Tab-separated table of C-alpha atoms and ligand atoms in Angstrom:
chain	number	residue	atom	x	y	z
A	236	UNK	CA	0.000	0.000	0.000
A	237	UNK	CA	1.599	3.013	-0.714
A	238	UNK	CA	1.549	5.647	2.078
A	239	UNK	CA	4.019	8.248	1.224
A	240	UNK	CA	2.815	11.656	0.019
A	241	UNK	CA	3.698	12.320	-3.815
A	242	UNK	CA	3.726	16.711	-3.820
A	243	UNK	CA	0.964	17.857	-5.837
A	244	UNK	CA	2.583	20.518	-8.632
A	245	UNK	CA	6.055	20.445	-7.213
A	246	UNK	CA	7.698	22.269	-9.642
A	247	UNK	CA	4.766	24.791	-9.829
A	248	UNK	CA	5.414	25.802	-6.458
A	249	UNK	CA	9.319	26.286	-5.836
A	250	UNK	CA	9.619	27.774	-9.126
A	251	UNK	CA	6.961	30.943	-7.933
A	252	UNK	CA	7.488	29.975	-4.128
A	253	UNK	CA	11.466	30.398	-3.855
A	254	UNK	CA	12.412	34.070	-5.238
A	255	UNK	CA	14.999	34.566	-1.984
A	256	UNK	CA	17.203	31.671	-1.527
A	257	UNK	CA	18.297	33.061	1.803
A	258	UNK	CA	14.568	34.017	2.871
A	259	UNK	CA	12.762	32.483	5.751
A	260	UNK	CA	9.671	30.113	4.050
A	261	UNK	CA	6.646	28.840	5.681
A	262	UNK	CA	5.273	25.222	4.907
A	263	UNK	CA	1.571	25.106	6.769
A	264	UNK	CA	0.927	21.889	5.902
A	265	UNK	CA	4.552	20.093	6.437
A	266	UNK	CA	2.433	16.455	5.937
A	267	UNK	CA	4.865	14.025	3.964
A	268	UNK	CA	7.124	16.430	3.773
A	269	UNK	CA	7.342	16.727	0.145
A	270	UNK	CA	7.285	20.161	-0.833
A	271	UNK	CA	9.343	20.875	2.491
A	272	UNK	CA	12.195	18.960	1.058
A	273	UNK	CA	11.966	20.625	-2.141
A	274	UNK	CA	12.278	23.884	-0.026
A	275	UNK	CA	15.377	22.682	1.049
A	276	UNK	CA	17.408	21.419	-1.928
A	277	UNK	CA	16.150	25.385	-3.265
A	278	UNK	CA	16.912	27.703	-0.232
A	279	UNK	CA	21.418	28.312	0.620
A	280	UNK	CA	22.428	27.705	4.479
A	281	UNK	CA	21.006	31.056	4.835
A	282	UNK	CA	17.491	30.097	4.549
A	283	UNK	CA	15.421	29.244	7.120
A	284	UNK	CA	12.221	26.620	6.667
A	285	UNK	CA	8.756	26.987	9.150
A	286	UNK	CA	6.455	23.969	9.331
A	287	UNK	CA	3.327	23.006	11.047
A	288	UNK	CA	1.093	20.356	10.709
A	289	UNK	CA	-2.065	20.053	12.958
A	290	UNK	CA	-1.542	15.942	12.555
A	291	UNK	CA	1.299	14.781	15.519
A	292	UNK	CA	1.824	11.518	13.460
A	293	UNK	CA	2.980	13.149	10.132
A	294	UNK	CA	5.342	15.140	12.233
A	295	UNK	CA	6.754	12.041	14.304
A	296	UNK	CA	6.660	9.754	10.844
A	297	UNK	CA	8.157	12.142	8.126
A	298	UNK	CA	10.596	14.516	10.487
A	299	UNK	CA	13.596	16.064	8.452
A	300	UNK	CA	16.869	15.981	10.151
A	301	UNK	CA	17.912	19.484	8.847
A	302	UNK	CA	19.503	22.996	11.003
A	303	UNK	CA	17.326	25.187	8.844
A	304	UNK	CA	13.890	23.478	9.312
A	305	UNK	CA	11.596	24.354	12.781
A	306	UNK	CA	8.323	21.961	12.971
A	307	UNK	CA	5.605	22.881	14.570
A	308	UNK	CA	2.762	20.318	15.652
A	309	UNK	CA	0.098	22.831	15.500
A	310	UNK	CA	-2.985	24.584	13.445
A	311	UNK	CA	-1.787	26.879	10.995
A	312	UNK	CA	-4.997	29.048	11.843
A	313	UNK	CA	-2.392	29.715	14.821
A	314	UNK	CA	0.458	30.578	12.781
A	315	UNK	CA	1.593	34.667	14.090
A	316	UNK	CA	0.796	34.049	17.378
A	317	UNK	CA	3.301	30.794	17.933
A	318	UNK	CA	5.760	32.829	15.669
A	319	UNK	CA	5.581	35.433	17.763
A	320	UNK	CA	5.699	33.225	20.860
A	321	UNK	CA	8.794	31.075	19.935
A	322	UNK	CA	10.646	34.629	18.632
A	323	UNK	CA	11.002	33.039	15.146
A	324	UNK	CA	11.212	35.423	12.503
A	325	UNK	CA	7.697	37.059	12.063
A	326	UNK	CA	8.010	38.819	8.571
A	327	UNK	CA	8.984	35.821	5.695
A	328	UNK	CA	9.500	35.628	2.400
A	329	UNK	CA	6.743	33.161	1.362
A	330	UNK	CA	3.888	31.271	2.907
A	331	UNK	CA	2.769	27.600	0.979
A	332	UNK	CA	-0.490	25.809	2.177
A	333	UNK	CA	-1.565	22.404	0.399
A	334	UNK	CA	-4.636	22.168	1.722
A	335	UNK	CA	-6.516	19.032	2.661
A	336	UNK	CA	-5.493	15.594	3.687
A	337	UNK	CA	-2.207	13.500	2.995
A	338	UNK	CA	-2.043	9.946	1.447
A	339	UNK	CA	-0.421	9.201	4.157
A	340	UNK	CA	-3.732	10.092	6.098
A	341	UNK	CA	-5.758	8.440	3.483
A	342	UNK	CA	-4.116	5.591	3.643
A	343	UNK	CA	-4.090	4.768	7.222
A	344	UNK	CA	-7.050	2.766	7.859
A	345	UNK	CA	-7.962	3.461	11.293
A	346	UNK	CA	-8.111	7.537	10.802
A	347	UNK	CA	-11.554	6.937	9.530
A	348	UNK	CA	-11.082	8.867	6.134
A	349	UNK	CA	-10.839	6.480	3.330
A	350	UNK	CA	-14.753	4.817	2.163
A	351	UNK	CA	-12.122	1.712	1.287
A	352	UNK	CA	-11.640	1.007	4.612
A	353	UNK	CA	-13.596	-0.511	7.342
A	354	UNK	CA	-13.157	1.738	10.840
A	355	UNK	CA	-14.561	4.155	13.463
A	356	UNK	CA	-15.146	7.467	11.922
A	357	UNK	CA	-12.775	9.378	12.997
A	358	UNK	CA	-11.563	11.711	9.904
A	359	UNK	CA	-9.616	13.757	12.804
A	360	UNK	CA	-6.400	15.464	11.450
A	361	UNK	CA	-5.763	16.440	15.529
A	362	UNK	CA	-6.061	13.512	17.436
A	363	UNK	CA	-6.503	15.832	20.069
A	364	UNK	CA	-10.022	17.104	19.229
A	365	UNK	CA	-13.146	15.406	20.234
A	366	UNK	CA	-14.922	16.606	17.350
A	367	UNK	CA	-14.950	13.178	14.949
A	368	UNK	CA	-17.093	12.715	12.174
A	369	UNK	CA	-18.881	10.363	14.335
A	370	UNK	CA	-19.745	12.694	16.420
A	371	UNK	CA	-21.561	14.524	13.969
A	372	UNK	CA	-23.462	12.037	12.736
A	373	UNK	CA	-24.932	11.019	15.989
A	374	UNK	CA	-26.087	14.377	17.495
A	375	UNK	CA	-25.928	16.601	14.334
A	376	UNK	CA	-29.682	18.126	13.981
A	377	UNK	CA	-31.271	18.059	10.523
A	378	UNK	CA	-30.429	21.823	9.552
A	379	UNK	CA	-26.651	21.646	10.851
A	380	UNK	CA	-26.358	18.006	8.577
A	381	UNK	CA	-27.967	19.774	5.196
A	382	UNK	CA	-25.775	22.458	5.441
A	383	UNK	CA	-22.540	20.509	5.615
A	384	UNK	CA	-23.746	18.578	3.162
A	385	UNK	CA	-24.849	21.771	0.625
A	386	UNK	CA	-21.927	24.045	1.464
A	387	UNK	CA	-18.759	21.163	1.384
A	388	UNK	CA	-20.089	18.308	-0.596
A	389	UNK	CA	-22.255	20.191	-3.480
A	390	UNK	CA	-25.165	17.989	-3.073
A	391	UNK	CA	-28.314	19.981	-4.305
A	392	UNK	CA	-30.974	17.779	-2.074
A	393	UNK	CA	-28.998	17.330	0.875
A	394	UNK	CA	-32.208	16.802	2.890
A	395	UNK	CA	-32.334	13.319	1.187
A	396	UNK	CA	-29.107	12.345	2.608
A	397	UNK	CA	-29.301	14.391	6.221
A	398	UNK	CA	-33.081	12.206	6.486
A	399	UNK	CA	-31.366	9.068	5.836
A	400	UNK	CA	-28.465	9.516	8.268
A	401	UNK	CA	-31.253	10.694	11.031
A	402	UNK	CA	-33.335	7.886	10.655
A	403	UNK	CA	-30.593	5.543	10.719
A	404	UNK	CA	-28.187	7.096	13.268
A	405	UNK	CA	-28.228	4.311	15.516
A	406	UNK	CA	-27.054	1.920	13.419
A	407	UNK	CA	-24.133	4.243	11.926
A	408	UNK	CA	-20.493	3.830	13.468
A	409	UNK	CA	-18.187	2.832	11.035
A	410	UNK	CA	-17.134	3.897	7.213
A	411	UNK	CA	-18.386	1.205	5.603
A	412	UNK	CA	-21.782	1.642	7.955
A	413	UNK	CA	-22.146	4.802	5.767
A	414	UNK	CA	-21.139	3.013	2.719
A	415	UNK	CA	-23.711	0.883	3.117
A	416	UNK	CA	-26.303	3.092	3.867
A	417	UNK	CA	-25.766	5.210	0.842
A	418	UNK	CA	-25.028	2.175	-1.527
A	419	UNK	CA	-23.763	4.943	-4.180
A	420	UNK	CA	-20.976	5.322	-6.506
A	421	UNK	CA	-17.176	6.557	-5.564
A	422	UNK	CA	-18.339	9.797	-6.968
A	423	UNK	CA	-21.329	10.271	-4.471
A	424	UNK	CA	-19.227	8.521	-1.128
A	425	UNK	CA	-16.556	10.679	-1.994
A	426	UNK	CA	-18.305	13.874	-1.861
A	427	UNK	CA	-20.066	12.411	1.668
A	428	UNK	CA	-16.558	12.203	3.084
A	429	UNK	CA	-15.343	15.155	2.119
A	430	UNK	CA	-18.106	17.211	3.621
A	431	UNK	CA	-17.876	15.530	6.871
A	432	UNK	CA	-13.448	16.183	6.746
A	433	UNK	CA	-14.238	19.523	6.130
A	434	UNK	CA	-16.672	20.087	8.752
A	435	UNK	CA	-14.681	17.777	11.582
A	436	UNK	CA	-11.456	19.664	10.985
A	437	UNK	CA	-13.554	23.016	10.617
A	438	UNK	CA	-11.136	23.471	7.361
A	439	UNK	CA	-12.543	26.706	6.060
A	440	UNK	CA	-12.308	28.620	9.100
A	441	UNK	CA	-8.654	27.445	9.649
A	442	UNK	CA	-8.264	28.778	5.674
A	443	UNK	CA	-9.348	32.118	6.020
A	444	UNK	CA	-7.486	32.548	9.047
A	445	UNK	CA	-4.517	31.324	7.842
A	446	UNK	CA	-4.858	33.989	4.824
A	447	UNK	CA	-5.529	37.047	7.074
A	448	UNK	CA	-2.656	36.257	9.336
A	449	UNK	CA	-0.150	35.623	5.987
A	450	UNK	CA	-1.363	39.453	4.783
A	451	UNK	CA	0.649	40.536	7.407
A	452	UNK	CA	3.089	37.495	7.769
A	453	UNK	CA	4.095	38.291	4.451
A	454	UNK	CA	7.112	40.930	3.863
A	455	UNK	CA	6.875	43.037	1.036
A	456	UNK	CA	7.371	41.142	-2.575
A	457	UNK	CA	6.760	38.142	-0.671
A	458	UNK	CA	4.636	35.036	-2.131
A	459	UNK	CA	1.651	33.308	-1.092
A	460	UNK	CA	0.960	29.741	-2.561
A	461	UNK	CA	-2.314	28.309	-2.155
A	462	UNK	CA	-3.242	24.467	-3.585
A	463	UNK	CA	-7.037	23.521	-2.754
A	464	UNK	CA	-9.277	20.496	-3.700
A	465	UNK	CA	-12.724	21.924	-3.217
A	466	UNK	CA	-14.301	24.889	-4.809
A	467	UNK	CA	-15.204	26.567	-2.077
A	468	UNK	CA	-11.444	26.747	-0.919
A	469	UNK	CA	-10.329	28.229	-4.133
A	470	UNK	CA	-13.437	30.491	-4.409
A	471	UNK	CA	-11.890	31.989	-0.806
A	472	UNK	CA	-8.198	32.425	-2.037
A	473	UNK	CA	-9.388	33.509	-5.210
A	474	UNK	CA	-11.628	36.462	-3.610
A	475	UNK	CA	-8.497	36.906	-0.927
A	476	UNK	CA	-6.114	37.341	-4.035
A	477	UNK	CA	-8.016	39.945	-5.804
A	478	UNK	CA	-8.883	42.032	-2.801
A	479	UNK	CA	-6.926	41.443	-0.009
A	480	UNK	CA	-9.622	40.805	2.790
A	481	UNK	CA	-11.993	37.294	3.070
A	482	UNK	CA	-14.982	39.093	2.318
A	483	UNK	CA	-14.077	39.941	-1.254
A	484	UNK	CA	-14.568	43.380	-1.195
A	485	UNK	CA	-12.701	45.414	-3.289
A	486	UNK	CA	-11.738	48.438	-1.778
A	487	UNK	CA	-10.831	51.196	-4.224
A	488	UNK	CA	-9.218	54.815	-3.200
A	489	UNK	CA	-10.113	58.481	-4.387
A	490	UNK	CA	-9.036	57.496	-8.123
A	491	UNK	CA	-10.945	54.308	-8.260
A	492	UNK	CA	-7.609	52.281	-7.942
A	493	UNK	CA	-8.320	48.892	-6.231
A	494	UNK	CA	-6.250	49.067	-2.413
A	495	UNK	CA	-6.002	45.302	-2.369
A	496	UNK	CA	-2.515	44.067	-1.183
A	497	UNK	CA	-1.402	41.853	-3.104
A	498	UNK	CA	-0.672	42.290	-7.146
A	499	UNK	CA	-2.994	41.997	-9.487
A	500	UNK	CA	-2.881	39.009	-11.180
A	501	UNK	CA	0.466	37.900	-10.403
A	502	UNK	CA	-0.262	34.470	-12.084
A	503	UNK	CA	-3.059	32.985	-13.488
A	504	UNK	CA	-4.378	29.806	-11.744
A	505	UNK	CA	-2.135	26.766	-12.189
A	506	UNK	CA	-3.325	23.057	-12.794
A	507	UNK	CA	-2.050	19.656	-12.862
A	508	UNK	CA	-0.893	18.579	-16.454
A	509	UNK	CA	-2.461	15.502	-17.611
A	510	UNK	CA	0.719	13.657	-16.650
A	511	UNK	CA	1.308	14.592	-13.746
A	512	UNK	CA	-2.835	13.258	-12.552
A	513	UNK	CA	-1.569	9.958	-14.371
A	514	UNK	CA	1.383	9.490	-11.902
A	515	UNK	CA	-0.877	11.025	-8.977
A	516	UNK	CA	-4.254	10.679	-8.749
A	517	UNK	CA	-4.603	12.996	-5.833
A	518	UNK	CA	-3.765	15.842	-7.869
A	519	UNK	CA	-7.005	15.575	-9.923
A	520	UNK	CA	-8.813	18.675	-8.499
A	521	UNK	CA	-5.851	20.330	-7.419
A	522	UNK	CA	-5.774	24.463	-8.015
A	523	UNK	CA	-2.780	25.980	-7.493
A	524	UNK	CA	-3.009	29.983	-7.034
A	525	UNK	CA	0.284	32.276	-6.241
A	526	UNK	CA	0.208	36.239	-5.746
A	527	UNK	CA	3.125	38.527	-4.343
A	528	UNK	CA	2.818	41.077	-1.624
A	529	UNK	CA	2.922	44.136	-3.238
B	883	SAM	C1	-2.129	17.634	1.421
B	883	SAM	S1	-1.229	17.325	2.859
B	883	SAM	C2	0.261	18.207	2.610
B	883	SAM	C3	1.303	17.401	1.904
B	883	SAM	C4	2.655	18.095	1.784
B	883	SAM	N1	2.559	19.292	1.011
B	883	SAM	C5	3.663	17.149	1.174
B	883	SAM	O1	4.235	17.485	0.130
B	883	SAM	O2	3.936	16.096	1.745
B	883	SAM	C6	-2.011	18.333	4.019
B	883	SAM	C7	-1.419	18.264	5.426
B	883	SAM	O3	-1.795	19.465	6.070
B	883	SAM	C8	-2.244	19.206	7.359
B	883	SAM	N2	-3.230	20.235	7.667
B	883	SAM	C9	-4.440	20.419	7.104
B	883	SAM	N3	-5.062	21.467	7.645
B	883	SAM	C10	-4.201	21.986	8.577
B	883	SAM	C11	-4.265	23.079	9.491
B	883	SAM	N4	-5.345	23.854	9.582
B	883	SAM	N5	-3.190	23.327	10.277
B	883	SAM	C12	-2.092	22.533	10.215
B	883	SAM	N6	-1.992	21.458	9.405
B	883	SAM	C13	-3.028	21.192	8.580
B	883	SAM	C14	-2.816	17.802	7.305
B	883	SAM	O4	-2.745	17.203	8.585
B	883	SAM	C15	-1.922	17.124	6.269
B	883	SAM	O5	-0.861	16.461	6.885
């Protein structure tokens, strides 16, 4: 079984990422490790490498052994405020987050997030929360299920599937419970999954306060590299982008000139090439968007 992460657009990333090889980089969601290596082999002895990961077990499992990497086992929603705390250098010269879960995640069978697995749902990225996805489906109420299941798995009759789960609720403690219940294609069970990860690790929240905290993180010229899975995620970073605030809302001065703070379409948004989804799956739905401080 293959548990190691494969980086999702690799080369995408260092080559807007890395513009300072003697900058200090942040890696928000250190996982496998992948693109933190990269980061590496890019940056001189100079450099300096920040990582966190919410999950203790892909920090204990992929550690690098390297002076110019700090690891953090922590949310990056928390990300100035544990800078700030361990006196680490506050401004940097570029912030990645690849959003969502690892394979290595995936792949482990009793973390609950994988529909080809039999075990507890769990779908916890912090083992430390008590929020599982268990949880929610045992003392969810109808409204609170439908809109999980609207606003993170795109289902246009969510009601049909929040119904189900209520009437059935008892019964439900396992993945392939919910399997089961649902009896739908990968497509459908998928989507199921994904809205309960999202709401269990409350991933949009984390998101947007990751990107108002990396405004000011951020020194001047400095990059931000976002890669998201779900539409809703790159609907946020798109909106962030172009104005500079989660809301969206373009603020303009006397002359009409937008006050955002990052530049205007520093790159377009960046996909996976056909190849590259060949060798990794994962990197299907992957967006990758970049902007510069200005
Ligand atoms: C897609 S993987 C990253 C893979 C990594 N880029 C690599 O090349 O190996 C996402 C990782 O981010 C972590 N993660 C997700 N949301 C997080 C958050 N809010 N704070 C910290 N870590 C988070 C997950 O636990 C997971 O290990």
């Amino acid at each position: 079984m293959k548990s190691f992460h494969q980086p999702v657009l690799l080369a995408e990333v260092i080559k807007h990422l890395i513009y300072d090889i003697h900058g200090t980089y942040v890696d928000s969601t250190f996982g496998g490790g992948g693109h933190a290596r990269s980061i590496l082999k890019e940056i001189s002895n100079k450099g300096k490498l920040i990582a966190f990961d919410q999950d203790q077990f892909s920090i204990i499992k992929n550690k690098i052994c390297d002076k110019r990497i700090i690891l953090f086992n922590a949310n990056f929603s928390k990300i100035k405020r544990i800078l700030k705390a361990s006196k680490k250098q506050v401004k940097v010269s570029g912030i990645l987050a690849d959003l969502g879960v690892s394979s290595y995640q995936i792949n482990t069978p009793q973390r609950g997030f994988s529909i080809r697995f039999n075990n507890i749902l769990d779908m916890r990225m912090d083992l430390s929360k008590t929020k599982s996805a268990l949880n929610i489906i045992k003392t969810y109420s109808f409204e609170n299920l439908n809109n999980l299941f609207y606003k993170y798995g795109d289902f246009k009759k969510p009601q049909i599937i929040s119904r189900k789960i209520l009437l059935n609720r008892k019964f439900i403690n396992t993945t392939f419970d919910l399997v089961k219940l649902f009896n739908n294609n990968i497509n459908f069970l998928s989507r199921l999954f994904q809205a309960l990860r999202i709401e269990v690790n409350d991933e949009i929240n984390a998101l947007k306060k990751l990107l108002k905290q990396a405004r000011t993180l951020l020194k001047k010229g400095g990059r931000l590299a976002i890669i998201s899975y779900h539409s809703l995620e790159d609907r946020l970073v798109k909106n962030f982008f172009k104005t500079g605030n989660i809301h969206g809302i373009i603020r303009s001065d006397n002359q009409g000139n937008n006050l955002s703070t990052f530049h205007k379409r520093y790159t377009k948004r960046i996909f996976p090439t056909k190849q590259e989804i060949y060798t990794n799956p994962r990197a299907k739905s992957a967006i990758l968007r970049i902007t510069q401080k200005i």
